[in-house]
mmCIF file of C-alpha atoms in Angstrom:
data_model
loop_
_atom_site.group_PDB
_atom_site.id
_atom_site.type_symbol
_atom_site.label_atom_id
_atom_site.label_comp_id
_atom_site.label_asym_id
_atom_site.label_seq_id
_atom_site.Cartn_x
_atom_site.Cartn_y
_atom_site.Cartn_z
ATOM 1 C CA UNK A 1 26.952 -4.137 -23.813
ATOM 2 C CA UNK A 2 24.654 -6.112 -21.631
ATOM 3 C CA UNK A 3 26.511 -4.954 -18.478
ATOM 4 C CA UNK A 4 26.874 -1.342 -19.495
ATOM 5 C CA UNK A 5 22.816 -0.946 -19.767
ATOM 6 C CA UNK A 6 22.772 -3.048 -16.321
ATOM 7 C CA UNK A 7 24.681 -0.426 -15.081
ATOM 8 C CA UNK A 8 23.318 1.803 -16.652
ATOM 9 C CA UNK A 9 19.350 0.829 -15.137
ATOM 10 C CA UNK A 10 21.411 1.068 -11.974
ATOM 11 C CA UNK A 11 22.267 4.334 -12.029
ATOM 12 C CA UNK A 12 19.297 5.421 -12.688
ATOM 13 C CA UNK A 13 16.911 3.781 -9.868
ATOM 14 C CA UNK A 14 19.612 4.712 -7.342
ATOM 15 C CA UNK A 15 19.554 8.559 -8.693
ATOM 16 C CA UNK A 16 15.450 8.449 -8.377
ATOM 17 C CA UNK A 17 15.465 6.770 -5.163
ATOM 18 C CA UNK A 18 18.694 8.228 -3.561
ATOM 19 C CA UNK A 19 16.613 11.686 -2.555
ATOM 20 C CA UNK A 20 13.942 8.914 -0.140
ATOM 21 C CA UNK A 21 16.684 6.650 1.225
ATOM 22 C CA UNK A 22 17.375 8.894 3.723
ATOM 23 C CA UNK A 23 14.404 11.153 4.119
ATOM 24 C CA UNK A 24 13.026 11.708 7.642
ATOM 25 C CA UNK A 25 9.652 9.249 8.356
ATOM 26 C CA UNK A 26 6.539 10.130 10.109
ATOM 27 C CA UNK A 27 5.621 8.716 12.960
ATOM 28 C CA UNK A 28 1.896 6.432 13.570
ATOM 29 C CA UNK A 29 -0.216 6.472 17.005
ATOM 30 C CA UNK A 30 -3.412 4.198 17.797
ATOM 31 C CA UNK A 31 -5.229 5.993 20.267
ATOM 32 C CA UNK A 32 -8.909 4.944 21.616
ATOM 33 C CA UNK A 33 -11.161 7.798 21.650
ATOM 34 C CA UNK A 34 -14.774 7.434 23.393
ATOM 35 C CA UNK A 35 -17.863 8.535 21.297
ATOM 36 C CA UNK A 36 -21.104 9.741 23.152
ATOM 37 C CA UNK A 37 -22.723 10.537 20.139
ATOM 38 C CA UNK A 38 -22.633 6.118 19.502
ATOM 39 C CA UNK A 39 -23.411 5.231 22.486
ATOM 40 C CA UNK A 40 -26.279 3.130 22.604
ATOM 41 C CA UNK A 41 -26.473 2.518 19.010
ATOM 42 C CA UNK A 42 -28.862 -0.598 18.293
ATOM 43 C CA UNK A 43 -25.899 -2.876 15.841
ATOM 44 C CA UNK A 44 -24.242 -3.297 19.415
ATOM 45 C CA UNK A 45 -20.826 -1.277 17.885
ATOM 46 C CA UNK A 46 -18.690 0.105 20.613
ATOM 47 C CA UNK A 47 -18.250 3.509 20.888
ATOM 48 C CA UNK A 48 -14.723 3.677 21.953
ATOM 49 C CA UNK A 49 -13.152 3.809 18.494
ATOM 50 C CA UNK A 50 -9.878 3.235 17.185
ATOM 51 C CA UNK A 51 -8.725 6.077 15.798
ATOM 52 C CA UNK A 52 -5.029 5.880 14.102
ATOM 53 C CA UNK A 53 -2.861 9.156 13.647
ATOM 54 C CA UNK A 54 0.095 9.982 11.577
ATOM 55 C CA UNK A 55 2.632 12.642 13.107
ATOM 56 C CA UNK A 56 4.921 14.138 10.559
ATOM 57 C CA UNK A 57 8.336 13.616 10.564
ATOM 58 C CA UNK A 58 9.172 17.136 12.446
ATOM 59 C CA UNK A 59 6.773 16.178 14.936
ATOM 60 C CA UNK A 60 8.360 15.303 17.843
ATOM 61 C CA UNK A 61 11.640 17.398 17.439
ATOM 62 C CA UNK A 62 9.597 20.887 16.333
ATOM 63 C CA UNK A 63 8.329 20.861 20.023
ATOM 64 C CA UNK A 64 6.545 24.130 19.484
ATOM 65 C CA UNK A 65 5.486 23.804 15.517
ATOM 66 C CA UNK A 66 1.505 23.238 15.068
ATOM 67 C CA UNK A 67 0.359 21.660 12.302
ATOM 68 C CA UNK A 68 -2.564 21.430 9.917
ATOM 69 C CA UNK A 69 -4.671 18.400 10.003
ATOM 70 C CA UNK A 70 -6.102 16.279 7.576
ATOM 71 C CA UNK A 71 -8.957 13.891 8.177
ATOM 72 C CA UNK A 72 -9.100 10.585 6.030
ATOM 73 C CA UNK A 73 -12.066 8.537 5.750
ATOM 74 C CA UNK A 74 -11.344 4.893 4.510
ATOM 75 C CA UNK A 75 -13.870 3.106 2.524
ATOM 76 C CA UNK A 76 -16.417 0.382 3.187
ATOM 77 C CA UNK A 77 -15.049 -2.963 4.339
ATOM 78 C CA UNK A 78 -11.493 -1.267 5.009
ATOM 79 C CA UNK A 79 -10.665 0.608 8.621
ATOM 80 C CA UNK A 80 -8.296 2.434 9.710
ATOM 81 C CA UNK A 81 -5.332 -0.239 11.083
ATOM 82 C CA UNK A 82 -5.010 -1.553 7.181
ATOM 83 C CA UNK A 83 -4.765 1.670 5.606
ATOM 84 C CA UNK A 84 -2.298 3.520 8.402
ATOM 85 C CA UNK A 85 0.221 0.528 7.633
ATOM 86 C CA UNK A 86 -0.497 -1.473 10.768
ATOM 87 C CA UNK A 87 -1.595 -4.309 8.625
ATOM 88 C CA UNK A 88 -1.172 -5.383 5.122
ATOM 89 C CA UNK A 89 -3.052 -4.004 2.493
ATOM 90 C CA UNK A 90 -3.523 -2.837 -1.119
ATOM 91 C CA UNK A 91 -2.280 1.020 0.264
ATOM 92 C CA UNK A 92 0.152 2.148 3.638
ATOM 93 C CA UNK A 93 -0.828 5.655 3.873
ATOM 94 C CA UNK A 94 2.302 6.711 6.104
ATOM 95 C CA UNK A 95 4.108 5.457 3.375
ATOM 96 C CA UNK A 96 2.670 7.665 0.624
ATOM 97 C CA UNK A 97 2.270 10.354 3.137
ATOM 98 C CA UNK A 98 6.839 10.048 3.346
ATOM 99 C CA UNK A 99 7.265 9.666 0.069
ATOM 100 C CA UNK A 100 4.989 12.911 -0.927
ATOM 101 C CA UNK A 101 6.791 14.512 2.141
ATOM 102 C CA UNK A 102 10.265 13.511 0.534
ATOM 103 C CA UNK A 103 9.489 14.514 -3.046
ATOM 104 C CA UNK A 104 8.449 18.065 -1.880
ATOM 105 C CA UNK A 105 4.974 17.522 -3.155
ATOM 106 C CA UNK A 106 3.248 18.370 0.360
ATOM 107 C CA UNK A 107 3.987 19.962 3.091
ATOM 108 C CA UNK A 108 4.207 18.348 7.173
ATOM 109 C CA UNK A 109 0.323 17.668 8.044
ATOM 110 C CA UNK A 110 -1.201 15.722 10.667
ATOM 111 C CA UNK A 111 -3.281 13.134 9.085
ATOM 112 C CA UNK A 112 -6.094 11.467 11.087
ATOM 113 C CA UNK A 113 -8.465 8.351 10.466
ATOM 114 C CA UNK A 114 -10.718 6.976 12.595
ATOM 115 C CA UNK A 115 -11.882 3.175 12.199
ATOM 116 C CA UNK A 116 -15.732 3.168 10.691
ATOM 117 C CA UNK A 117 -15.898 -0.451 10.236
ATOM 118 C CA UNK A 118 -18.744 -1.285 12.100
ATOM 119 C CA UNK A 119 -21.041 -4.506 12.223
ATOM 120 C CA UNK A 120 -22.471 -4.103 9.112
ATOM 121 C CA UNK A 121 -18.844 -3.624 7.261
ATOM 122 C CA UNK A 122 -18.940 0.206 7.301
ATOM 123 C CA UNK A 123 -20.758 3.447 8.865
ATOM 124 C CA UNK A 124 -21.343 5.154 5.603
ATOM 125 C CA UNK A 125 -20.669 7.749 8.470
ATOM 126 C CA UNK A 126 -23.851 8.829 8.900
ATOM 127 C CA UNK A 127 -26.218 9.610 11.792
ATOM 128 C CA UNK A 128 -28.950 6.673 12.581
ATOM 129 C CA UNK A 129 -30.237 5.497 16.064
ATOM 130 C CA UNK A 130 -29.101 1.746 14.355
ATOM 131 C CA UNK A 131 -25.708 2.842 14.172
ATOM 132 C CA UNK A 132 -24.955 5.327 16.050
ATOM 133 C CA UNK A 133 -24.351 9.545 14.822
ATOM 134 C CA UNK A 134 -21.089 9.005 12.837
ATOM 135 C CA UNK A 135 -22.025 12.325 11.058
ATOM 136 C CA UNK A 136 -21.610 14.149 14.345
ATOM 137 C CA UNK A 137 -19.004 11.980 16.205
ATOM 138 C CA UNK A 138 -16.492 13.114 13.072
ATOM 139 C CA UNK A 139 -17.203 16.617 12.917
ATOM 140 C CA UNK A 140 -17.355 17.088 16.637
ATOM 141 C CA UNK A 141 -16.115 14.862 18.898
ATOM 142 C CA UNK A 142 -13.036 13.813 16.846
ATOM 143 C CA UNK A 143 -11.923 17.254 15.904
ATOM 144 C CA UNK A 144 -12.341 18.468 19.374
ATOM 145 C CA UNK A 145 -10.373 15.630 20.760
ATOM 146 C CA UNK A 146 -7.233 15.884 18.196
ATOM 147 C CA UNK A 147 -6.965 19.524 19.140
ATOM 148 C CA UNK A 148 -6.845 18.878 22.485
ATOM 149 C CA UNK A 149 -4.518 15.727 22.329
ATOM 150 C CA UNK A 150 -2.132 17.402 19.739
ATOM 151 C CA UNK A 151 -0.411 20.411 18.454
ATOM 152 C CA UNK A 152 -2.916 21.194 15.914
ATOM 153 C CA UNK A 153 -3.963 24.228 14.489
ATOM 154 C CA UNK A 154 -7.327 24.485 15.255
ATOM 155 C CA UNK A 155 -8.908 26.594 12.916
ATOM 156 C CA UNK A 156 -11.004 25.490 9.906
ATOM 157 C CA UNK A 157 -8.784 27.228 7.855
ATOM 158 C CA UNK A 158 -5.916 24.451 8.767
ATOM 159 C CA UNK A 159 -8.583 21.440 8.645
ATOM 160 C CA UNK A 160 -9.320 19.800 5.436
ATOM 161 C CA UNK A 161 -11.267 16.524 5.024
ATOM 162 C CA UNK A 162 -10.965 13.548 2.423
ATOM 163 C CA UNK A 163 -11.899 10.264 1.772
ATOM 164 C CA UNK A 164 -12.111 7.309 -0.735
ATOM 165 C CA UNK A 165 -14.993 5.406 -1.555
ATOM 166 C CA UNK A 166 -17.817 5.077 1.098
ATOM 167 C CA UNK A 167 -14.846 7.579 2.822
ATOM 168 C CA UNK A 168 -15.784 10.107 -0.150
ATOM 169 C CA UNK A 169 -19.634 10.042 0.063
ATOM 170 C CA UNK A 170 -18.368 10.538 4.133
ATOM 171 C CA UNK A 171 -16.253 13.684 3.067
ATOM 172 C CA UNK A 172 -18.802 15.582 1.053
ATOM 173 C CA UNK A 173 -21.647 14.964 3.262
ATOM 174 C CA UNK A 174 -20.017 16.103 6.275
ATOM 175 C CA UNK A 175 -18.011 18.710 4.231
ATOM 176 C CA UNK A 176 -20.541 20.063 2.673
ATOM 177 C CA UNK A 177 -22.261 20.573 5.815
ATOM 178 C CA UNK A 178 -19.527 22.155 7.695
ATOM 179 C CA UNK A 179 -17.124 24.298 6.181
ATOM 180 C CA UNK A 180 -17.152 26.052 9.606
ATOM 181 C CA UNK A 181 -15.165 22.922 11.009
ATOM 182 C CA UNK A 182 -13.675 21.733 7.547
ATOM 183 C CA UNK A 183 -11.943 24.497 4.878
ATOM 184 C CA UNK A 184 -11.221 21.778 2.211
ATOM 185 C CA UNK A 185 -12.492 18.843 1.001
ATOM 186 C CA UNK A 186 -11.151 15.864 -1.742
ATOM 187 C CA UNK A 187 -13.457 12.766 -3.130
ATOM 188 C CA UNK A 188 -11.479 9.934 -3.854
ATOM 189 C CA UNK A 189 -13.723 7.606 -5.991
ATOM 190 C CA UNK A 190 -16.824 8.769 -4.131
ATOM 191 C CA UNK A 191 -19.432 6.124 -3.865
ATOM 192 C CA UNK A 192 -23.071 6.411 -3.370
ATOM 193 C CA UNK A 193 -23.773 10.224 -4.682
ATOM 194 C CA UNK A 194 -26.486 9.165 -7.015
ATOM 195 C CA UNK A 195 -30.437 7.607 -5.393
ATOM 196 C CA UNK A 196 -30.890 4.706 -5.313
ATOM 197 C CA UNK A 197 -32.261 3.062 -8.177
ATOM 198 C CA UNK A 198 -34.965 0.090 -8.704
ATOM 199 C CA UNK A 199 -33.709 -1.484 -11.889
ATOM 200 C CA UNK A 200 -29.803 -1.428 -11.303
ATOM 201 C CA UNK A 201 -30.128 -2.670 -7.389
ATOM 202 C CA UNK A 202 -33.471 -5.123 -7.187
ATOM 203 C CA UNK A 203 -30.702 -8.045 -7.165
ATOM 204 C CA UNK A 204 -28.476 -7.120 -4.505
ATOM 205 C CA UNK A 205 -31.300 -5.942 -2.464
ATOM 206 C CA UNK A 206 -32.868 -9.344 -2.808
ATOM 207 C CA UNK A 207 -29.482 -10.609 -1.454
ATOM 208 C CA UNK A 208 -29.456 -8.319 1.108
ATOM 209 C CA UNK A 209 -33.028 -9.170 2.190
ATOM 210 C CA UNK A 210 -31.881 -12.761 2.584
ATOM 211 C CA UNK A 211 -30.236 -11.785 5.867
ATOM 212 C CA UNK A 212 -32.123 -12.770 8.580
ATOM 213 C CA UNK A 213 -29.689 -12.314 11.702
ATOM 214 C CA UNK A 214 -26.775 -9.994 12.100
ATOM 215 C CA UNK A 215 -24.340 -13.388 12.440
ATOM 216 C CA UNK A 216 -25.345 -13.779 8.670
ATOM 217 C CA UNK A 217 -23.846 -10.736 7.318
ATOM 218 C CA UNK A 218 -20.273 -12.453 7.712
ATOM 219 C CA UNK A 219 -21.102 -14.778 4.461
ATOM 220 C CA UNK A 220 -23.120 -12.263 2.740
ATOM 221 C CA UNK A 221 -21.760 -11.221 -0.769
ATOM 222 C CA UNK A 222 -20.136 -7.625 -1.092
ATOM 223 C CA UNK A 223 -23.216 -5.742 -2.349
ATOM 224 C CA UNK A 224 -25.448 -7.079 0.170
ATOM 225 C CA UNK A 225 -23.703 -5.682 2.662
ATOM 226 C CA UNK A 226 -23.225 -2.581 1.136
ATOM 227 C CA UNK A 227 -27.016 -2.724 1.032
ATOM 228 C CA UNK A 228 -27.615 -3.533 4.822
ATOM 229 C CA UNK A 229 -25.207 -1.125 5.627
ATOM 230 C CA UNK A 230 -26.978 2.119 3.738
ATOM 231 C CA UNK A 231 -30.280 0.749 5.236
ATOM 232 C CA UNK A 232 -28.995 0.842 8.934
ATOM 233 C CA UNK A 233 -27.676 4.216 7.759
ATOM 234 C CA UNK A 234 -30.145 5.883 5.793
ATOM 235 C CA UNK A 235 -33.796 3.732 6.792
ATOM 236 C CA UNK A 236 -33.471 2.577 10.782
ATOM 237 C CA UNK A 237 -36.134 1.072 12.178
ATOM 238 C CA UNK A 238 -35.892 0.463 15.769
ATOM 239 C CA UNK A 239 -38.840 -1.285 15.503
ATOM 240 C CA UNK A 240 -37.657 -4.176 13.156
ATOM 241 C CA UNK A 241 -35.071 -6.427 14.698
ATOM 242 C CA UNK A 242 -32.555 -7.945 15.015
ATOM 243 C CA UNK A 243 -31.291 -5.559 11.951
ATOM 244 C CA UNK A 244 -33.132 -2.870 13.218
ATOM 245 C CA UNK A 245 -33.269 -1.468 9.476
ATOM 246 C CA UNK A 246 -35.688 -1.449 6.080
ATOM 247 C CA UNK A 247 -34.884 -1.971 2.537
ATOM 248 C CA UNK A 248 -36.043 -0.227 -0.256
ATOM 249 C CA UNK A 249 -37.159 -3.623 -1.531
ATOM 250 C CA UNK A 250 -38.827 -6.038 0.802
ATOM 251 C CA UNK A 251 -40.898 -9.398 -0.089
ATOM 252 C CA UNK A 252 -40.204 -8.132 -4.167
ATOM 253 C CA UNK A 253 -42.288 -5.358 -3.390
ATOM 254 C CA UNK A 254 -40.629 -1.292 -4.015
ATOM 255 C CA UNK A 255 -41.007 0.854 -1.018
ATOM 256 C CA UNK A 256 -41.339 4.197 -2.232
ATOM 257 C CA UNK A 257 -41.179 5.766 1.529
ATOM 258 C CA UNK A 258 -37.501 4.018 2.504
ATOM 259 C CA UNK A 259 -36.377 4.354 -1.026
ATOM 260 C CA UNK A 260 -36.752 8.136 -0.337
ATOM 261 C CA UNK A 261 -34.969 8.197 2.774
ATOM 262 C CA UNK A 262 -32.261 6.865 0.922
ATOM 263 C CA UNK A 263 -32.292 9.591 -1.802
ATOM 264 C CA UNK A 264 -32.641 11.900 0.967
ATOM 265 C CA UNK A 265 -29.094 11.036 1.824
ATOM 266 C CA UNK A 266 -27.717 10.948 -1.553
ATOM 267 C CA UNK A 267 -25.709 14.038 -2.095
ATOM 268 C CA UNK A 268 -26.743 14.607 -5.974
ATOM 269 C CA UNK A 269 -29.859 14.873 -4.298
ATOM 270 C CA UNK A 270 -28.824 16.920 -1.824
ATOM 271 C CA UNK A 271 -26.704 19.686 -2.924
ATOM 272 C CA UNK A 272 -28.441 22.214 -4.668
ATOM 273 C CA UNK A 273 -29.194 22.644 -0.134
ATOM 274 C CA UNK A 274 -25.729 23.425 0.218
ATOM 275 C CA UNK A 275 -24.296 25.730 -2.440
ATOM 276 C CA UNK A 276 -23.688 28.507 0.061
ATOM 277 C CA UNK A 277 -21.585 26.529 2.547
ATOM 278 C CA UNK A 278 -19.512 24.572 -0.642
ATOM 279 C CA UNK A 279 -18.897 28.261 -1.752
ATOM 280 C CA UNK A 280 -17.264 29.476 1.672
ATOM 281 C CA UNK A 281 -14.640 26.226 0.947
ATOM 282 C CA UNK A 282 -11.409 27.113 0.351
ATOM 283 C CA UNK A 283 -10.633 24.009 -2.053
ATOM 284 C CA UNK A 284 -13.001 20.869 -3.615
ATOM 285 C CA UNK A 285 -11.497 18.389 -5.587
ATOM 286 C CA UNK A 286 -12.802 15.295 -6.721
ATOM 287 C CA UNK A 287 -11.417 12.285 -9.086
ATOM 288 C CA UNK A 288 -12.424 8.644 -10.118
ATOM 289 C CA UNK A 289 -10.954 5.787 -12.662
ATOM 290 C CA UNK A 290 -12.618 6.392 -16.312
ATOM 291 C CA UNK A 291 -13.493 2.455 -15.544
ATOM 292 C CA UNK A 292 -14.827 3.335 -12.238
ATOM 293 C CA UNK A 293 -18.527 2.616 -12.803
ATOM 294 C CA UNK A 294 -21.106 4.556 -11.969
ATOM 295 C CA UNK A 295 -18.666 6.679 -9.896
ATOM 296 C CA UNK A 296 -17.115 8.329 -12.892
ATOM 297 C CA UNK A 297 -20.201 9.086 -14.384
ATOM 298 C CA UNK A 298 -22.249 10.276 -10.741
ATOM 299 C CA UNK A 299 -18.961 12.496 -10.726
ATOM 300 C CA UNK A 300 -19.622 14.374 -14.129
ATOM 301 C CA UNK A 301 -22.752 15.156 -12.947
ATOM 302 C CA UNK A 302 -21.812 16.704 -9.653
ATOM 303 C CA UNK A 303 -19.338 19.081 -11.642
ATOM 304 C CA UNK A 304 -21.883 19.986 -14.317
ATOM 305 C CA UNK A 305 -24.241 20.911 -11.088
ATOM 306 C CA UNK A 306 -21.368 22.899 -9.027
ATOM 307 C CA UNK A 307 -20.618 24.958 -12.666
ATOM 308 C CA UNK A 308 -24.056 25.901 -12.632
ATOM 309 C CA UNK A 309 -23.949 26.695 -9.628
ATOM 310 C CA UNK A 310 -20.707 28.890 -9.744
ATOM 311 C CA UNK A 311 -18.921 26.638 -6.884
ATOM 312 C CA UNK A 312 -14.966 27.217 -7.426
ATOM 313 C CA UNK A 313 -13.822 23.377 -7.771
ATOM 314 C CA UNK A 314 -11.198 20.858 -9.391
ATOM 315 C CA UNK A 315 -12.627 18.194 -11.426
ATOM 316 C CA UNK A 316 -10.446 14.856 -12.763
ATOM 317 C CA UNK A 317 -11.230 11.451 -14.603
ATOM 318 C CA UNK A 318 -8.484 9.355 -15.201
ATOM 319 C CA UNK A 319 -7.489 5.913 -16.586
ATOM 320 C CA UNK A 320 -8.029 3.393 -13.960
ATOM 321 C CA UNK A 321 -10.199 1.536 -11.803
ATOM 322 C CA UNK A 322 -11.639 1.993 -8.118
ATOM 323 C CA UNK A 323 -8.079 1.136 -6.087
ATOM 324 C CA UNK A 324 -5.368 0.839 -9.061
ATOM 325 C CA UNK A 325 -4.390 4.544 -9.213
ATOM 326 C CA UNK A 326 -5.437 5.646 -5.248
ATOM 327 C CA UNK A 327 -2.041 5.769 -3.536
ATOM 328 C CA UNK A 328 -0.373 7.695 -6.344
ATOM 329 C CA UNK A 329 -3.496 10.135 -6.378
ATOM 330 C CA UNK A 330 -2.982 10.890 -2.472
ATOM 331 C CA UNK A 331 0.520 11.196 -3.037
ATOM 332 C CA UNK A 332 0.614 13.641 -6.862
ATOM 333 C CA UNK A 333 -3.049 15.216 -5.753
ATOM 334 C CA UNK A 334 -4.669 14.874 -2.516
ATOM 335 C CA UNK A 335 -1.693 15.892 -0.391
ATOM 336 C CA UNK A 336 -0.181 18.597 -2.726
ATOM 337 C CA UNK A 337 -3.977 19.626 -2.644
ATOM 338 C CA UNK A 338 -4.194 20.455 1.177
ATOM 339 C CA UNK A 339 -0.883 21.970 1.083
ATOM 340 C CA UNK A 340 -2.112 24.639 -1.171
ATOM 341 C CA UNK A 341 -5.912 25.103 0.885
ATOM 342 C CA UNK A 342 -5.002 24.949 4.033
ATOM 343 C CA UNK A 343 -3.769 27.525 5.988
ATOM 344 C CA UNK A 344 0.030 26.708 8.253
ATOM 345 C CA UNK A 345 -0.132 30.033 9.645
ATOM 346 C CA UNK A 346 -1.023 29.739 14.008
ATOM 347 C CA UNK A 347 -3.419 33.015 14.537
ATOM 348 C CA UNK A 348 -3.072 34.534 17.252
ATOM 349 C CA UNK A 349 -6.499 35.166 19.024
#
């Protein structure tokens, strides 16, 4: 009995895994690719930057196929070499790009990420004079230089743009902003939508405050560099070194003025600005873990403000956390997303 319900198990993980064994793999670049748009940026961050790229599996045989790209924006801490599979880590995109690829949930896309971990642990890719126009280097420099480097099909129609984490706050404030460059955009877990609030973040700006030198931000704790890193994003101050940045809190006092810049970068804030450009996107999505807190809930309200607003969109909350559920949402969702939005037709101009 024993051995007939081995054999049984058997059976049945070689029949669900026999269709992968011998499916076809993508292949994974590292390129350098120089930024003028963070050059000169006062947190000292180069601007030649990293910039990983997974060819599909046809890739190199289809000699005169172009493909649809997809843009991936990895979240704060992360960077691109642990989530392409060039180091270990909690996800290996290529991975989950072959196994969506093998399953017949997607179709052959280029997908692109660029490394954003800068000094301060992560870009928030934004545009600041402390670290450098992220915003701009994304939507312009990058695009233009994947185009030109590979057999894309350049045409907003076949770009879409996603992200998880600080990588989702990246995709819809660049998406939201440029549906001439990007057709389609998908939040994964999408931090920092909401302002910034006094009562929920007076502790972890205190710790954040503590920093004196940029050498310190190695030992700070998590949130305190998430809180250095919005203030060289959303509050530079040239003027204030060696950080070169202000906090919404500073000797226990509020600062009304730099807690505004930071709403002014908070897309909850910000969207009722861009209903008309979300409304020429071909496809929004967004998603977070139930537990995922206050993502889940900063995500209800951005779907009860795009209903009111009449912007065509896919909404999702499901059980799980902030990473326990990612890979198998890129893989069931993001990626069978694009393949539906974005266009794999070449137009002839």
């Amino acid at each position: 009995m024993v051995r007939t319900v081995f054999a049984t198990a058997l059976l049945a993980t070689f029949l669900v895994l026999a269709p992968f064994a011998g499916a076809q793999k993508g292949t994974v670049e590292r390129v350098k690719v120089h930024s003028k748009f963070l050059e000169g940026n006062l947190e000292g961050d180069l601007p030649d930057r990293d910039v990983t790229i997974y060819l599909p599996p046809g890739y190199k045989s289809a000699v005169h196929q172009r493909y649809p790209v997809v843009y991936m924006l990895h979240g704060f801490t992360d960077n691109d070499e642990k989530w392409m599979g060039l180091a270990k880590h909690w996800i290996n995109l290529p991975a989950v790009i072959d196994k969506a690829l093998a399953s017949g949930e997607a179709r052959e896309t280029i997908v692109v990420m660029p490394n954003a971990f800068t000094r301060y642990f992560g870009s928030m890719y934004s545009n600041s004079v402390t670290i450098g126009d992220w915003e701009d280097f994304i939507a312009q420099e990058l695009v233009q230089y994947i185009d030109a480097h590979y057999r894309t099909i350049s045409d907003a129609a076949s770009r879409g743009l996603a992200g998880h984490s600080m990588g989702g706050y990246g995709a819809m404030r660049i998406g939201m902003k440029h549906p001439e460059i990007f057709s389609s955009i998908y939040l994964l877990s999408p931090c920092c939508l909401a302002a910034t609030e006094r009562q929920t973040t007076a502790e972890m700006m205190q710790q954040a405050a503590a920093v004196k030198d940029p050498s310190e931000v190695e030992k700070a704790g998590f949130m305190a560099k998430a809180m250095l890193a919005s203030g060289a994003a959303w509050s530079p101050n040239p003027k204030n070194p060696p950080l070169y940045l202000d906090l919404p809190l500073n000797d226990g006092e509020w600062q009304p003025a730099v807690a505004a810049k930071w709403a002014a970068n908070a897309p909850l804030v910000t969207v009722d600005q861009h209903i008309t450009d979300l409304k020429r996107l071909k496809g929004f999505a967004f998603d977070a873990g139930d537990k995922d807190q206050p993502i889940a809930s900063n995500i209800r309200i951005l779907d009860e403000t795009l209903k009111a607003n009449s912007v065509t969109h896919a909404f999702e909350i499901y059980e799980g956390d902030h990473l326990n559920h990612i890979a198998d949402r890129i893989e069931t969702k993001v990626l069978p997303f694009f393949s539906k939005t974005l266009s794999f037709a070449v137009e002839h101009k």
